[in-house]
Amino acid sequence: MQHKTRQNETAPARQDLSGATQSPVSDTRPVLRFAPSPNGYLHLGHAYSALLNHRLAQEMGGRFLLRIEDIDTQRARPEYEAAVYEDLAWLGLSWEEPVMRQSERFAVYELALERLAARGLIYPCYCTRGEIAERVAQRPGWPCDPDGQPLYPGTCRNLSAEDQAQWRALGRYAARRIDMAFANTCIDGQIGWREFYDGAESRELYAESGLWGDAIVGRKDVPTSYHLAVVIDDAAQGVTDIVRGQDLFNATSLHRLLQVLLDLPEPHYHHHRLLTDDDGRKLSKSIKSMSLRQLRAEGVTPSDIKRQLGLL
Ligand code: GLU
Ligand code: ZN
């Protein structure tokens, strides 16, 4: 059995990875989206991102979509998803129906993984997190990816079919990693994107996908990762302008690479400022007092929130 073919297959048409919600070709309006993960209640940072997307969509004469990023079947909960709708409606936002839910799209992600695998762009990795940590601990100064995870040391990059069968016999599941060095050889020239700024000219930026090393594109528990699902779904929903937090700025390098490899359209990007608490720390779902429902319970109004966020 051949582990990798590394031949350029004729890429199936783009529509293969699209969803039913894609607008007709004749509709040239910009498309923006808010894509929360229902792993907790929305906080002020989410409100900022959602309100900003909604406002820009209105200003641009565009569409505003919502996408529920619930691939984390352990952490995503129906009550959090219900709270997303309730909190956004309370803020005065409306969005197009039907709402896309990533948990319903695993077959589409699997198809993308198969396409990448057919070109030798991904490989199965049987390592546990602990094993990777142990291996890199012996190499002081080993680099981390932008999420703070050690870059994958490549242990499984060239496993034979026999090696793989052995791991499976031991009951191990495989994640799927991109072969970053090989992927970069499949790209013509430099990948980049157009980044829009507040009150300044947009600029063409270069992607630095190497920051991520052999990133996981298919997890052990689900046939996708955040990075893969987001590029497939932004394309499927026809998103033209991706407006999201600065914390995802580096992810865009990997997203652009995946878009090129999967022959998906190139969106524009705007990475907005992140809200911080009084101590200058990034807001997170764990700071309960900041959740929109908590604020609402304390009598804060949507106008108060918009004013505080500078979006009134
Ligand atoms: N689901 C991601 C989050 O909650 C956002 C994804 C994106 O905007 O690309 O942080
Ligand atoms: Zn491995």
Coordinates of C-alpha atoms and ligand atoms in Angstrom, one line a residue:
M1 CA 0.0 0.0 0.0
Q2 CA 1.3 3.4 -0.9
H3 CA 1.4 5.9 1.9
K4 CA 1.6 9.0 -0.2
T5 CA 1.1 9.6 -3.9
R6 CA 2.2 13.2 -4.0
Q7 CA 0.7 13.5 -7.5
N8 CA -1.3 16.4 -8.4
E9 CA -4.8 15.1 -8.9
T10 CA -7.2 17.2 -10.9
A11 CA -9.0 19.1 -8.2
P12 CA -12.7 18.4 -8.1
A13 CA -14.8 21.5 -8.7
R14 CA -15.2 24.0 -6.0
Q15 CA -18.9 23.3 -5.6
D16 CA -18.0 19.9 -4.0
L17 CA -17.1 21.7 -0.8
S18 CA -19.9 24.2 -0.9
G19 CA -23.1 24.2 1.2
A20 CA -26.6 24.7 0.2
T21 CA -26.7 28.1 1.7
Q22 CA -24.4 29.7 -0.9
S23 CA -26.1 32.6 -2.5
P24 CA -26.9 32.6 -6.3
V25 CA -23.9 33.5 -8.5
S26 CA -25.8 36.7 -9.6
D27 CA -25.8 38.0 -6.0
T28 CA -22.6 40.1 -5.7
R29 CA -23.3 41.7 -2.3
P30 CA -20.6 41.4 0.3
V31 CA -21.1 38.6 2.8
L32 CA -20.1 38.9 6.5
R33 CA -20.5 36.5 9.3
F34 CA -20.3 36.1 13.0
A35 CA -19.1 32.6 14.0
P36 CA -19.2 31.9 17.7
S37 CA -18.4 28.6 19.4
P38 CA -21.2 27.6 21.8
N39 CA -18.8 26.5 24.5
G40 CA -20.0 29.2 26.9
Y41 CA -22.0 32.4 27.2
L42 CA -21.2 35.3 24.9
H43 CA -19.3 38.2 26.5
L44 CA -18.6 41.8 25.5
G45 CA -15.9 40.7 23.2
H46 CA -18.4 38.6 21.2
A47 CA -20.9 41.5 21.2
Y48 CA -18.2 43.8 19.7
S49 CA -17.4 41.3 17.0
A50 CA -21.1 40.6 16.2
L51 CA -22.2 44.2 16.2
L52 CA -19.2 45.3 14.1
N53 CA -19.9 42.6 11.5
H54 CA -23.5 43.5 11.4
R55 CA -22.8 47.2 11.1
L56 CA -20.2 46.7 8.3
A57 CA -22.6 44.5 6.4
Q58 CA -25.2 47.2 6.6
E59 CA -22.8 49.9 5.5
M60 CA -21.5 47.8 2.6
G61 CA -25.0 46.8 1.5
G62 CA -24.1 43.2 2.3
R63 CA -25.5 40.2 4.0
F64 CA -24.9 39.1 7.6
L65 CA -24.7 35.4 8.4
L66 CA -24.4 33.5 11.6
R67 CA -22.5 30.2 11.9
I68 CA -22.4 28.0 15.0
E69 CA -18.9 26.5 15.4
D70 CA -19.7 23.5 17.4
I71 CA -17.1 20.9 16.3
D72 CA -16.0 20.5 19.9
T73 CA -18.6 17.9 20.8
Q74 CA -17.3 17.7 24.4
R75 CA -17.7 21.4 25.1
A76 CA -20.5 22.6 22.8
R77 CA -23.9 22.6 24.5
P78 CA -27.4 23.2 23.2
E79 CA -28.2 25.7 25.9
Y80 CA -25.2 27.8 24.9
E81 CA -26.3 27.7 21.3
A82 CA -29.8 28.8 22.4
A83 CA -28.2 31.6 24.4
V84 CA -26.3 32.8 21.3
Y85 CA -29.6 33.4 19.5
E86 CA -31.2 35.0 22.5
D87 CA -28.2 37.3 23.3
L88 CA -27.8 38.4 19.7
A89 CA -31.5 39.1 19.2
W90 CA -31.4 41.1 22.5
L91 CA -28.6 43.2 21.0
G92 CA -31.0 43.9 18.2
L93 CA -29.2 41.8 15.5
S94 CA -30.9 39.7 12.9
W95 CA -29.3 37.2 10.6
E96 CA -30.2 35.0 7.6
E97 CA -31.8 31.6 8.1
P98 CA -30.9 28.8 8.1
V99 CA -27.9 29.1 10.4
M100 CA -25.0 26.9 9.5
R101 CA -23.9 24.5 12.2
Q102 CA -20.5 22.8 11.8
S103 CA -21.6 19.7 13.7
E104 CA -23.9 18.9 10.7
R105 CA -21.1 19.2 8.2
F106 CA -18.6 16.5 9.1
A107 CA -19.1 14.7 5.8
V108 CA -18.0 17.8 3.9
Y109 CA -14.9 18.2 6.0
E110 CA -14.1 14.5 5.5
L111 CA -14.3 15.1 1.7
A112 CA -11.8 17.9 2.0
L113 CA -9.5 15.7 4.0
E114 CA -9.8 13.0 1.4
R115 CA -8.8 15.5 -1.3
L116 CA -5.8 16.7 0.7
A117 CA -4.8 13.1 1.4
A118 CA -5.1 12.1 -2.3
R119 CA -2.4 14.7 -3.0
G120 CA -0.1 13.6 -0.2
L121 CA -0.7 16.9 1.6
I122 CA -1.7 15.3 5.0
Y123 CA -0.6 12.3 7.0
P124 CA -2.0 10.4 9.9
C125 CA -0.4 11.1 13.3
Y126 CA -0.8 8.7 16.2
C127 CA 1.1 10.6 18.8
T128 CA -0.5 11.7 22.0
R129 CA -0.1 15.2 23.3
G130 CA 2.0 13.8 26.2
E131 CA 4.3 12.0 23.8
I132 CA 4.9 15.2 21.8
A133 CA 5.5 17.2 25.0
E134 CA 8.0 14.6 26.2
R135 CA 9.9 14.5 22.9
V136 CA 10.2 18.3 22.6
A137 CA 11.2 18.6 26.3
Q138 CA 14.5 17.0 25.3
R139 CA 15.1 19.8 22.8
P140 CA 15.4 23.1 24.7
G141 CA 14.2 26.2 22.8
W142 CA 11.9 24.1 20.6
P143 CA 9.4 26.5 18.9
C144 CA 5.7 26.8 19.6
D145 CA 2.9 27.7 17.3
P146 CA 0.8 30.9 17.7
D147 CA -1.5 29.0 20.1
G148 CA 1.4 28.1 22.3
Q149 CA 1.5 24.4 21.3
P150 CA 5.0 23.0 20.5
L151 CA 5.5 22.6 16.8
Y152 CA 5.0 19.0 15.8
P153 CA 8.4 17.3 15.6
G154 CA 7.4 15.2 12.6
T155 CA 7.5 11.8 14.2
C156 CA 4.8 10.3 12.1
R157 CA 5.5 12.1 8.9
N158 CA 6.9 9.1 7.1
L159 CA 5.2 6.1 8.8
S160 CA 5.0 3.0 6.7
A161 CA 1.7 1.2 6.2
E162 CA 2.9 -1.4 8.6
D163 CA 3.7 1.2 11.3
Q164 CA 0.3 2.6 10.9
A165 CA -1.4 -0.8 11.1
Q166 CA 0.6 -1.4 14.3
W167 CA -0.7 1.8 15.9
R168 CA -4.2 0.9 14.9
A169 CA -3.9 -2.6 16.4
L170 CA -2.9 -0.9 19.6
G171 CA -6.2 0.9 19.5
R172 CA -4.7 4.3 18.7
Y173 CA -6.6 6.8 16.7
A174 CA -4.9 9.1 14.2
A175 CA -5.1 12.9 13.8
R176 CA -4.4 14.2 10.4
R177 CA -1.6 16.7 10.0
I178 CA -0.7 18.9 7.1
D179 CA 2.8 18.2 5.6
M180 CA 3.8 21.8 5.7
A181 CA 7.1 21.5 3.9
F182 CA 5.4 19.5 1.1
A183 CA 2.4 21.9 1.0
N184 CA 4.8 24.8 0.5
T185 CA 6.3 23.1 -2.6
C186 CA 2.7 22.9 -4.1
I187 CA 2.2 26.6 -4.0
D188 CA 3.1 29.0 -6.8
G189 CA 4.7 32.1 -5.4
Q190 CA 3.8 33.8 -2.2
I191 CA 0.4 33.5 -0.6
G192 CA -1.1 36.7 1.0
W193 CA -4.3 38.5 1.7
R194 CA -5.7 42.0 1.8
E195 CA -6.0 43.3 5.4
F196 CA -8.3 46.2 6.2
Y197 CA -7.5 48.5 9.1
D198 CA -9.5 51.0 11.1
G199 CA -8.9 54.5 9.7
A200 CA -6.0 53.4 7.6
E201 CA -5.3 52.1 4.1
S202 CA -5.7 48.4 3.5
R203 CA -2.5 46.4 2.8
E204 CA -1.4 43.2 1.2
L205 CA 0.1 41.0 3.8
Y206 CA 2.1 37.8 3.3
A207 CA 1.0 34.5 4.9
E208 CA 3.5 32.8 7.2
S209 CA 2.0 29.4 7.4
G210 CA 5.3 28.0 8.6
L211 CA 4.4 29.4 12.0
W212 CA 2.1 26.5 12.4
G213 CA 4.3 23.6 11.3
D214 CA 2.6 20.4 10.6
A215 CA -0.7 21.6 12.0
I216 CA -3.6 19.3 12.8
V217 CA -6.4 19.6 10.1
G218 CA -8.3 16.5 11.2
R219 CA -8.6 15.8 15.0
K220 CA -8.8 12.4 16.5
D221 CA -12.4 12.8 17.6
V222 CA -13.8 14.7 14.6
P223 CA -12.8 14.8 10.9
T224 CA -11.8 18.5 11.0
S225 CA -10.0 21.1 13.0
Y226 CA -11.1 24.7 13.6
H227 CA -8.8 25.8 10.8
L228 CA -10.2 23.4 8.2
A229 CA -13.8 23.9 9.1
V230 CA -13.6 27.7 9.0
V231 CA -12.1 27.9 5.5
I232 CA -14.5 25.3 4.1
D233 CA -17.5 27.1 5.6
D234 CA -16.5 30.6 4.8
A235 CA -16.3 29.4 1.2
A236 CA -19.6 27.5 1.4
Q237 CA -21.3 30.5 2.8
G238 CA -19.7 32.8 0.2
V239 CA -18.1 35.0 2.9
T240 CA -16.3 37.8 1.2
D241 CA -15.1 39.8 4.2
I242 CA -13.9 38.1 7.4
V243 CA -14.1 40.4 10.4
R244 CA -12.8 38.8 13.6
G245 CA -10.6 39.4 16.6
Q246 CA -6.9 40.1 16.4
D247 CA -6.3 36.8 18.3
L248 CA -7.0 35.0 15.0
F249 CA -4.5 37.1 13.0
N250 CA -1.9 34.4 12.8
A251 CA -4.5 31.8 12.0
T252 CA -5.1 33.6 8.8
S253 CA -1.8 32.5 7.4
L254 CA -2.8 28.9 7.8
H255 CA -6.3 29.6 6.5
R256 CA -4.9 31.2 3.3
L257 CA -2.7 28.2 2.7
L258 CA -5.7 25.8 3.1
Q259 CA -7.8 28.0 0.8
V260 CA -5.1 27.8 -1.9
L261 CA -4.7 24.1 -1.5
L262 CA -8.4 23.5 -1.7
D263 CA -9.0 26.0 -4.5
L264 CA -11.3 28.1 -2.5
P265 CA -11.9 31.9 -3.0
E266 CA -9.8 34.5 -1.2
P267 CA -11.7 36.7 1.2
H268 CA -10.7 40.1 2.6
Y269 CA -9.8 40.2 6.3
H270 CA -10.1 42.7 9.1
H271 CA -8.8 41.7 12.5
H272 CA -10.4 44.0 15.0
R273 CA -9.0 45.1 18.4
L274 CA -9.6 42.8 21.4
L275 CA -11.5 44.1 24.4
T276 CA -9.6 43.8 27.7
D277 CA -10.8 43.9 31.3
D278 CA -9.7 46.6 33.7
D279 CA -6.4 44.7 34.3
G280 CA -5.6 44.7 30.6
R281 CA -6.3 41.0 30.2
K282 CA -8.2 39.6 27.2
L283 CA -11.8 38.9 27.9
S284 CA -12.7 35.3 28.0
K285 CA -15.8 33.3 28.6
S286 CA -14.5 32.3 32.0
I287 CA -15.0 35.9 33.3
K288 CA -18.6 35.3 34.1
S289 CA -19.4 38.8 35.2
M290 CA -18.8 40.0 31.7
S291 CA -21.3 37.7 30.0
L292 CA -24.1 39.5 28.2
R293 CA -26.8 37.7 30.2
Q294 CA -25.2 38.8 33.4
L295 CA -25.0 42.3 32.2
R296 CA -28.6 42.1 31.1
A297 CA -29.6 40.7 34.5
E298 CA -27.9 43.7 36.1
G299 CA -30.1 46.1 34.0
V300 CA -27.5 47.0 31.4
T301 CA -29.3 47.8 28.1
P302 CA -28.1 47.1 24.5
S303 CA -27.6 50.9 24.0
D304 CA -25.3 51.0 27.1
I305 CA -23.3 48.1 25.6
K306 CA -23.1 49.8 22.1
R307 CA -22.0 53.0 23.7
Q308 CA -19.4 51.3 25.8
L309 CA -18.1 49.5 22.7
G310 CA -18.0 52.7 20.7
L311 CA -20.5 51.3 18.2
L312 CA -23.5 53.6 18.8
Ligands
GLU1 N1 -15.4 30.2 16.4 C1 -14.3 31.1 16.6 C2 -14.3 31.7 18.0 O1 -15.3 31.6 18.7 C3 -14.2 32.3 15.6 C4 -13.9 31.8 14.2 C5 -13.6 32.9 13.2 O2 -14.1 34.0 13.3 O3 -12.9 32.6 12.3 O4 -13.4 32.3 18.4
ZN2 ZN 2.6 11.6 15.4

